[in-house]
mmCIF file of N, CA and C in Angstrom:
data_model
loop_
_atom_site.group_PDB
_atom_site.id
_atom_site.type_symbol
_atom_site.label_atom_id
_atom_site.label_comp_id
_atom_site.label_asym_id
_atom_site.label_seq_id
_atom_site.Cartn_x
_atom_site.Cartn_y
_atom_site.Cartn_z
ATOM 1 N N MET A 1 0.823 -1.188 0.000
ATOM 2 C CA MET A 1 0.000 0.000 0.000
ATOM 3 C C MET A 1 0.868 1.252 0.000
ATOM 4 N N GLN A 2 1.964 1.278 0.747
ATOM 5 C CA GLN A 2 2.773 2.474 0.854
ATOM 6 C C GLN A 2 3.359 2.906 -0.478
ATOM 7 N N ASN A 3 3.786 1.978 -1.301
ATOM 8 C CA ASN A 3 4.373 2.341 -2.581
ATOM 9 C C ASN A 3 3.336 2.860 -3.557
ATOM 10 N N GLU A 4 2.114 2.391 -3.456
ATOM 11 C CA GLU A 4 1.065 2.773 -4.388
ATOM 12 C C GLU A 4 0.414 4.107 -4.026
ATOM 13 N N ASN A 5 0.416 4.460 -2.767
ATOM 14 C CA ASN A 5 -0.324 5.620 -2.312
ATOM 15 C C ASN A 5 0.598 6.589 -1.573
ATOM 16 N N PRO A 6 0.750 7.816 -2.092
ATOM 17 C CA PRO A 6 1.637 8.774 -1.433
ATOM 18 C C PRO A 6 1.124 9.221 -0.067
ATOM 19 N N ASN A 7 -0.141 8.968 0.222
ATOM 20 C CA ASN A 7 -0.719 9.364 1.509
ATOM 21 C C ASN A 7 -0.749 8.218 2.518
ATOM 22 N N ALA A 8 -0.109 7.103 2.199
ATOM 23 C CA ALA A 8 -0.171 5.928 3.063
ATOM 24 C C ALA A 8 0.294 6.228 4.478
ATOM 25 N N GLU A 9 1.357 6.999 4.628
ATOM 26 C CA GLU A 9 1.848 7.314 5.968
ATOM 27 C C GLU A 9 0.815 8.102 6.762
ATOM 28 N N ARG A 10 0.114 8.994 6.088
ATOM 29 C CA ARG A 10 -0.953 9.748 6.774
ATOM 30 C C ARG A 10 -2.073 8.812 7.216
ATOM 31 N N TYR A 11 -2.481 7.928 6.331
ATOM 32 C CA TYR A 11 -3.551 6.986 6.675
ATOM 33 C C TYR A 11 -3.133 6.110 7.852
ATOM 34 N N ILE A 12 -1.900 5.666 7.846
ATOM 35 C CA ILE A 12 -1.415 4.807 8.932
ATOM 36 C C ILE A 12 -1.415 5.566 10.254
ATOM 37 N N ALA A 13 -0.963 6.814 10.239
ATOM 38 C CA ALA A 13 -0.950 7.613 11.467
ATOM 39 C C ALA A 13 -2.370 7.822 11.998
ATOM 40 N N ILE A 14 -3.306 8.100 11.098
ATOM 41 C CA ILE A 14 -4.695 8.292 11.507
ATOM 42 C C ILE A 14 -5.271 6.984 12.039
ATOM 43 N N ALA A 15 -4.998 5.881 11.359
ATOM 44 C CA ALA A 15 -5.496 4.576 11.811
ATOM 45 C C ALA A 15 -4.939 4.228 13.186
ATOM 46 N N ARG A 16 -3.654 4.498 13.400
ATOM 47 C CA ARG A 16 -3.056 4.221 14.726
ATOM 48 C C ARG A 16 -3.722 5.049 15.810
ATOM 49 N N ALA A 17 -3.987 6.315 15.527
ATOM 50 C CA ALA A 17 -4.644 7.174 16.510
ATOM 51 C C ALA A 17 -6.047 6.654 16.828
ATOM 52 N N CYS A 18 -6.747 6.205 15.794
ATOM 53 C CA CYS A 18 -8.090 5.648 15.994
ATOM 54 C C CYS A 18 -8.043 4.382 16.841
ATOM 55 N N LEU A 19 -7.144 3.487 16.490
ATOM 56 C CA LEU A 19 -7.032 2.232 17.238
ATOM 57 C C LEU A 19 -6.619 2.473 18.684
ATOM 58 N N LYS A 20 -5.709 3.413 18.894
ATOM 59 C CA LYS A 20 -5.294 3.732 20.254
ATOM 60 C C LYS A 20 -6.472 4.256 21.059
ATOM 61 N N ALA A 21 -7.254 5.156 20.458
ATOM 62 C CA ALA A 21 -8.415 5.711 21.159
ATOM 63 C C ALA A 21 -9.441 4.627 21.467
ATOM 64 N N ILE A 22 -9.664 3.752 20.516
ATOM 65 C CA ILE A 22 -10.617 2.658 20.739
ATOM 66 C C ILE A 22 -10.124 1.744 21.853
ATOM 67 N N ASN A 23 -8.849 1.384 21.806
ATOM 68 C CA ASN A 23 -8.283 0.528 22.851
ATOM 69 C C ASN A 23 -8.316 1.209 24.216
ATOM 70 N N ASP A 24 -7.980 2.482 24.270
ATOM 71 C CA ASP A 24 -7.998 3.215 25.538
ATOM 72 C C ASP A 24 -9.400 3.281 26.117
ATOM 73 N N THR A 25 -10.395 3.545 25.275
ATOM 74 C CA THR A 25 -11.764 3.645 25.786
ATOM 75 C C THR A 25 -12.345 2.284 26.131
ATOM 76 N N ALA A 26 -11.859 1.230 25.502
ATOM 77 C CA ALA A 26 -12.359 -0.117 25.816
ATOM 78 C C ALA A 26 -11.974 -0.516 27.230
ATOM 79 N N ARG A 27 -10.831 -0.034 27.691
ATOM 80 C CA ARG A 27 -10.366 -0.369 29.041
ATOM 81 C C ARG A 27 -11.079 0.452 30.105
ATOM 82 N N ASP A 28 -11.513 1.647 29.738
ATOM 83 C CA ASP A 28 -12.159 2.536 30.702
ATOM 84 C C ASP A 28 -13.577 2.069 30.989
ATOM 85 N N SER A 29 -13.982 2.302 32.223
ATOM 86 C CA SER A 29 -15.371 1.991 32.566
ATOM 87 C C SER A 29 -16.140 3.301 32.605
ATOM 88 N N GLY A 30 -16.401 3.819 31.436
ATOM 89 C CA GLY A 30 -17.093 5.100 31.348
ATOM 90 C C GLY A 30 -18.375 4.992 30.576
ATOM 91 N N ASP A 31 -19.016 6.086 30.487
ATOM 92 C CA ASP A 31 -20.257 6.225 29.745
ATOM 93 C C ASP A 31 -19.989 5.969 28.257
ATOM 94 N N ARG A 32 -20.901 5.278 27.595
ATOM 95 C CA ARG A 32 -20.757 4.960 26.168
ATOM 96 C C ARG A 32 -20.575 6.230 25.343
ATOM 97 N N GLU A 33 -21.347 7.250 25.622
ATOM 98 C CA GLU A 33 -21.256 8.507 24.872
ATOM 99 C C GLU A 33 -19.895 9.174 25.069
ATOM 100 N N GLN A 34 -19.342 9.081 26.273
ATOM 101 C CA GLN A 34 -18.017 9.645 26.522
ATOM 102 C C GLN A 34 -16.952 8.891 25.727
ATOM 103 N N LYS A 35 -17.108 7.584 25.637
ATOM 104 C CA LYS A 35 -16.165 6.779 24.859
ATOM 105 C C LYS A 35 -16.232 7.147 23.377
ATOM 106 N N ILE A 36 -17.443 7.275 22.868
ATOM 107 C CA ILE A 36 -17.619 7.661 21.459
ATOM 108 C C ILE A 36 -16.994 9.026 21.224
ATOM 109 N N GLN A 37 -17.233 9.968 22.126
ATOM 110 C CA GLN A 37 -16.671 11.307 21.994
ATOM 111 C C GLN A 37 -15.143 11.269 22.022
ATOM 112 N N ALA A 38 -14.563 10.438 22.870
ATOM 113 C CA ALA A 38 -13.106 10.328 22.955
ATOM 114 C C ALA A 38 -12.519 9.796 21.649
ATOM 115 N N VAL A 39 -13.171 8.808 21.061
ATOM 116 C CA VAL A 39 -12.702 8.267 19.782
ATOM 117 C C VAL A 39 -12.863 9.320 18.686
ATOM 118 N N TYR A 40 -13.998 10.003 18.676
ATOM 119 C CA TYR A 40 -14.220 11.066 17.694
ATOM 120 C C TYR A 40 -13.130 12.126 17.793
ATOM 121 N N GLU A 41 -12.801 12.553 18.994
ATOM 122 C CA GLU A 41 -11.779 13.580 19.191
ATOM 123 C C GLU A 41 -10.403 13.087 18.746
ATOM 124 N N ALA A 42 -10.101 11.817 19.001
ATOM 125 C CA ALA A 42 -8.819 11.259 18.558
ATOM 126 C C ALA A 42 -8.733 11.250 17.036
ATOM 127 N N ILE A 43 -9.817 10.884 16.384
ATOM 128 C CA ILE A 43 -9.845 10.889 14.913
ATOM 129 C C ILE A 43 -9.673 12.317 14.399
ATOM 130 N N ASP A 44 -10.420 13.253 14.974
ATOM 131 C CA ASP A 44 -10.335 14.643 14.543
ATOM 132 C C ASP A 44 -8.925 15.202 14.743
ATOM 133 N N ASN A 45 -8.331 14.935 15.898
ATOM 134 C CA ASN A 45 -6.966 15.419 16.161
ATOM 135 C C ASN A 45 -5.969 14.830 15.179
ATOM 136 N N ALA A 46 -6.116 13.552 14.855
ATOM 137 C CA ALA A 46 -5.209 12.905 13.902
ATOM 138 C C ALA A 46 -5.350 13.533 12.512
ATOM 139 N N PHE A 47 -6.581 13.763 12.084
ATOM 140 C CA PHE A 47 -6.792 14.407 10.785
ATOM 141 C C PHE A 47 -6.209 15.814 10.772
ATOM 142 N N GLN A 48 -6.465 16.568 11.832
ATOM 143 C CA GLN A 48 -5.944 17.933 11.896
ATOM 144 C C GLN A 48 -4.422 17.937 11.801
ATOM 145 N N ALA A 49 -3.776 17.033 12.510
ATOM 146 C CA ALA A 49 -2.313 16.975 12.484
ATOM 147 C C ALA A 49 -1.789 16.555 11.119
ATOM 148 N N GLU A 50 -2.408 15.568 10.512
ATOM 149 C CA GLU A 50 -1.909 15.036 9.248
ATOM 150 C C GLU A 50 -2.159 15.968 8.067
ATOM 151 N N PHE A 51 -3.163 16.796 8.150
ATOM 152 C CA PHE A 51 -3.472 17.670 7.023
ATOM 153 C C PHE A 51 -3.076 19.125 7.254
ATOM 154 N N ALA A 52 -2.291 19.372 8.290
ATOM 155 C CA ALA A 52 -1.816 20.730 8.561
ATOM 156 C C ALA A 52 -0.984 21.260 7.393
ATOM 157 N N ASP A 53 -0.144 20.408 6.800
ATOM 158 C CA ASP A 53 0.671 20.832 5.652
ATOM 159 C C ASP A 53 -0.205 21.260 4.480
ATOM 160 N N TYR A 54 -1.285 20.523 4.241
ATOM 161 C CA TYR A 54 -2.183 20.879 3.143
ATOM 162 C C TYR A 54 -2.836 22.236 3.390
ATOM 163 N N ARG A 55 -3.289 22.459 4.620
ATOM 164 C CA ARG A 55 -3.929 23.737 4.932
ATOM 165 C C ARG A 55 -2.948 24.890 4.750
ATOM 166 N N GLN A 56 -1.711 24.682 5.178
ATOM 167 C CA GLN A 56 -0.699 25.723 5.013
ATOM 168 C C GLN A 56 -0.434 25.970 3.523
ATOM 169 N N SER A 57 -0.357 24.915 2.736
ATOM 170 C CA SER A 57 -0.129 25.054 1.297
ATOM 171 C C SER A 57 -1.264 25.805 0.628
ATOM 172 N N VAL A 58 -2.480 25.499 1.014
ATOM 173 C CA VAL A 58 -3.636 26.187 0.433
ATOM 174 C C VAL A 58 -3.597 27.673 0.781
ATOM 175 N N ALA A 59 -3.220 27.999 2.002
ATOM 176 C CA ALA A 59 -3.136 29.399 2.400
ATOM 177 C C ALA A 59 -2.074 30.138 1.586
ATOM 178 N N ILE A 60 -0.934 29.504 1.375
ATOM 179 C CA ILE A 60 0.135 30.114 0.576
ATOM 180 C C ILE A 60 -0.333 30.308 -0.861
ATOM 181 N N MET A 61 -0.951 29.271 -1.431
ATOM 182 C CA MET A 61 -1.426 29.380 -2.813
ATOM 183 C C MET A 61 -2.481 30.468 -2.961
ATOM 184 N N ALA A 62 -3.355 30.616 -1.964
ATOM 185 C CA ALA A 62 -4.380 31.662 -2.024
ATOM 186 C C ALA A 62 -3.732 33.042 -2.038
ATOM 187 N N THR A 63 -2.707 33.221 -1.234
ATOM 188 C CA THR A 63 -1.996 34.496 -1.210
ATOM 189 C C THR A 63 -1.348 34.788 -2.558
ATOM 190 N N VAL A 64 -0.723 33.784 -3.134
ATOM 191 C CA VAL A 64 -0.084 33.945 -4.442
ATOM 192 C C VAL A 64 -1.130 34.281 -5.500
ATOM 193 N N LEU A 65 -2.238 33.566 -5.497
ATOM 194 C CA LEU A 65 -3.300 33.849 -6.468
ATOM 195 C C LEU A 65 -3.859 35.260 -6.304
ATOM 196 N N GLU A 66 -3.977 35.717 -5.069
ATOM 197 C CA GLU A 66 -4.451 37.084 -4.843
ATOM 198 C C GLU A 66 -3.479 38.099 -5.441
ATOM 199 N N ARG A 67 -2.183 37.846 -5.275
ATOM 200 C CA ARG A 67 -1.189 38.762 -5.861
ATOM 201 C C ARG A 67 -1.275 38.758 -7.380
ATOM 202 N N ILE A 68 -1.421 37.578 -7.961
ATOM 203 C CA ILE A 68 -1.523 37.477 -9.418
ATOM 204 C C ILE A 68 -2.806 38.161 -9.895
ATOM 205 N N ALA A 69 -3.918 37.904 -9.196
ATOM 206 C CA ALA A 69 -5.205 38.475 -9.598
ATOM 207 C C ALA A 69 -5.243 39.991 -9.449
ATOM 208 N N SER A 70 -4.438 40.527 -8.557
ATOM 209 C CA SER A 70 -4.445 41.981 -8.349
ATOM 210 C C SER A 70 -3.891 42.742 -9.542
ATOM 211 N N GLY A 71 -3.151 42.047 -10.402
ATOM 212 C CA GLY A 71 -2.586 42.696 -11.569
ATOM 213 C C GLY A 71 -1.280 43.412 -11.300
ATOM 214 N N GLU A 72 -0.761 43.284 -10.094
ATOM 215 C CA GLU A 72 0.484 43.978 -9.757
ATOM 216 C C GLU A 72 1.713 43.331 -10.392
ATOM 217 N N LEU A 73 1.552 42.135 -10.940
ATOM 218 C CA LEU A 73 2.672 41.425 -11.559
ATOM 219 C C LEU A 73 2.439 41.314 -13.058
ATOM 220 N N ASP A 74 3.522 41.416 -13.828
ATOM 221 C CA ASP A 74 3.369 41.161 -15.256
ATOM 222 C C ASP A 74 3.281 39.648 -15.468
ATOM 223 N N GLY A 75 2.996 39.234 -16.671
ATOM 224 C CA GLY A 75 2.802 37.816 -16.969
ATOM 225 C C GLY A 75 3.987 36.956 -16.595
ATOM 226 N N GLN A 76 5.187 37.409 -16.897
ATOM 227 C CA GLN A 76 6.399 36.646 -16.594
ATOM 228 C C GLN A 76 6.589 36.484 -15.084
ATOM 229 N N LYS A 77 6.437 37.579 -14.343
ATOM 230 C CA LYS A 77 6.602 37.522 -12.882
ATOM 231 C C LYS A 77 5.519 36.638 -12.254
ATOM 232 N N ALA A 78 4.306 36.712 -12.767
ATOM 233 C CA ALA A 78 3.214 35.881 -12.263
ATOM 234 C C ALA A 78 3.521 34.407 -12.505
ATOM 235 N N ALA A 79 4.028 34.091 -13.697
ATOM 236 C CA ALA A 79 4.377 32.707 -14.009
ATOM 237 C C ALA A 79 5.508 32.207 -13.112
ATOM 238 N N GLU A 80 6.512 33.043 -12.870
ATOM 239 C CA GLU A 80 7.625 32.654 -11.989
ATOM 240 C C GLU A 80 7.135 32.392 -10.569
ATOM 241 N N LEU A 81 6.296 33.278 -10.074
ATOM 242 C CA LEU A 81 5.760 33.113 -8.728
ATOM 243 C C LEU A 81 4.926 31.838 -8.628
ATOM 244 N N ALA A 82 4.133 31.575 -9.650
ATOM 245 C CA ALA A 82 3.323 30.357 -9.667
ATOM 246 C C ALA A 82 4.215 29.114 -9.664
ATOM 247 N N ARG A 83 5.274 29.117 -10.471
ATOM 248 C CA ARG A 83 6.191 27.963 -10.510
ATOM 249 C C ARG A 83 6.874 27.746 -9.165
ATOM 250 N N LYS A 84 7.342 28.827 -8.548
ATOM 251 C CA LYS A 84 8.001 28.715 -7.235
ATOM 252 C C LYS A 84 7.040 28.159 -6.190
ATOM 253 N N THR A 85 5.800 28.607 -6.246
ATOM 254 C CA THR A 85 4.797 28.140 -5.285
ATOM 255 C C THR A 85 4.509 26.658 -5.481
ATOM 256 N N ILE A 86 4.373 26.233 -6.713
ATOM 257 C CA ILE A 86 4.136 24.816 -7.005
ATOM 258 C C ILE A 86 5.307 23.970 -6.523
ATOM 259 N N ASP A 87 6.520 24.444 -6.750
ATOM 260 C CA ASP A 87 7.707 23.699 -6.334
ATOM 261 C C ASP A 87 7.817 23.541 -4.820
ATOM 262 N N GLN A 88 7.197 24.425 -4.071
ATOM 263 C CA GLN A 88 7.274 24.368 -2.613
ATOM 264 C C GLN A 88 6.172 23.523 -1.978
ATOM 265 N N GLN A 89 5.256 23.017 -2.783
ATOM 266 C CA GLN A 89 4.149 22.236 -2.241
ATOM 267 C C GLN A 89 4.616 20.845 -1.828
ATOM 268 N N PRO A 90 3.949 20.240 -0.812
ATOM 269 C CA PRO A 90 4.287 18.870 -0.427
ATOM 270 C C PRO A 90 4.145 17.932 -1.626
ATOM 271 N N GLN A 91 5.045 17.000 -1.751
ATOM 272 C CA GLN A 91 5.040 16.069 -2.886
ATOM 273 C C GLN A 91 3.716 15.322 -2.998
ATOM 274 N N ALA A 92 3.135 14.958 -1.872
ATOM 275 C CA ALA A 92 1.882 14.195 -1.896
ATOM 276 C C ALA A 92 0.723 14.969 -2.506
ATOM 277 N N SER A 93 0.823 16.299 -2.557
ATOM 278 C CA SER A 93 -0.287 17.087 -3.099
ATOM 279 C C SER A 93 -0.169 17.313 -4.605
ATOM 280 N N ARG A 94 0.910 16.850 -5.198
ATOM 281 C CA ARG A 94 1.117 17.072 -6.625
ATOM 282 C C ARG A 94 0.599 15.897 -7.443
ATOM 283 N N ASN A 95 -0.334 16.164 -8.318
ATOM 284 C CA ASN A 95 -0.838 15.156 -9.269
ATOM 285 C C ASN A 95 -1.247 13.860 -8.603
ATOM 286 N N SER A 96 -1.816 13.929 -7.411
ATOM 287 C CA SER A 96 -2.283 12.702 -6.771
ATOM 288 C C SER A 96 -3.559 13.000 -5.998
ATOM 289 N N ALA A 97 -4.319 11.967 -5.809
ATOM 290 C CA ALA A 97 -5.561 12.110 -5.049
ATOM 291 C C ALA A 97 -5.233 12.257 -3.576
ATOM 292 N N VAL A 98 -6.060 13.002 -2.869
ATOM 293 C CA VAL A 98 -5.875 13.157 -1.426
ATOM 294 C C VAL A 98 -6.322 11.891 -0.706
ATOM 295 N N HIS A 99 -7.219 11.158 -1.294
ATOM 296 C CA HIS A 99 -7.687 9.936 -0.647
ATOM 297 C C HIS A 99 -7.423 8.726 -1.481
#
């Protein structure tokens, strides 16, 4: 799976967080709803951590697009800025599915 999917490490980290939360709540003698909430929070935290790079990349790209759209750059400068921005993106986000 790891060789076929550039996001395999992210999926594994999220799966480990989920399994840990499930195992931790299985040992606890708590309310069912509290256990469900704990697992939900573990999943959410894992997703937030694993996709932080994507959110940062999107924010950078939005800023670059705003500069290009403002017209303050000529065509050549806009193209250079776009190329530099693409080159700085995480490898997993280039020409591949997120899921």
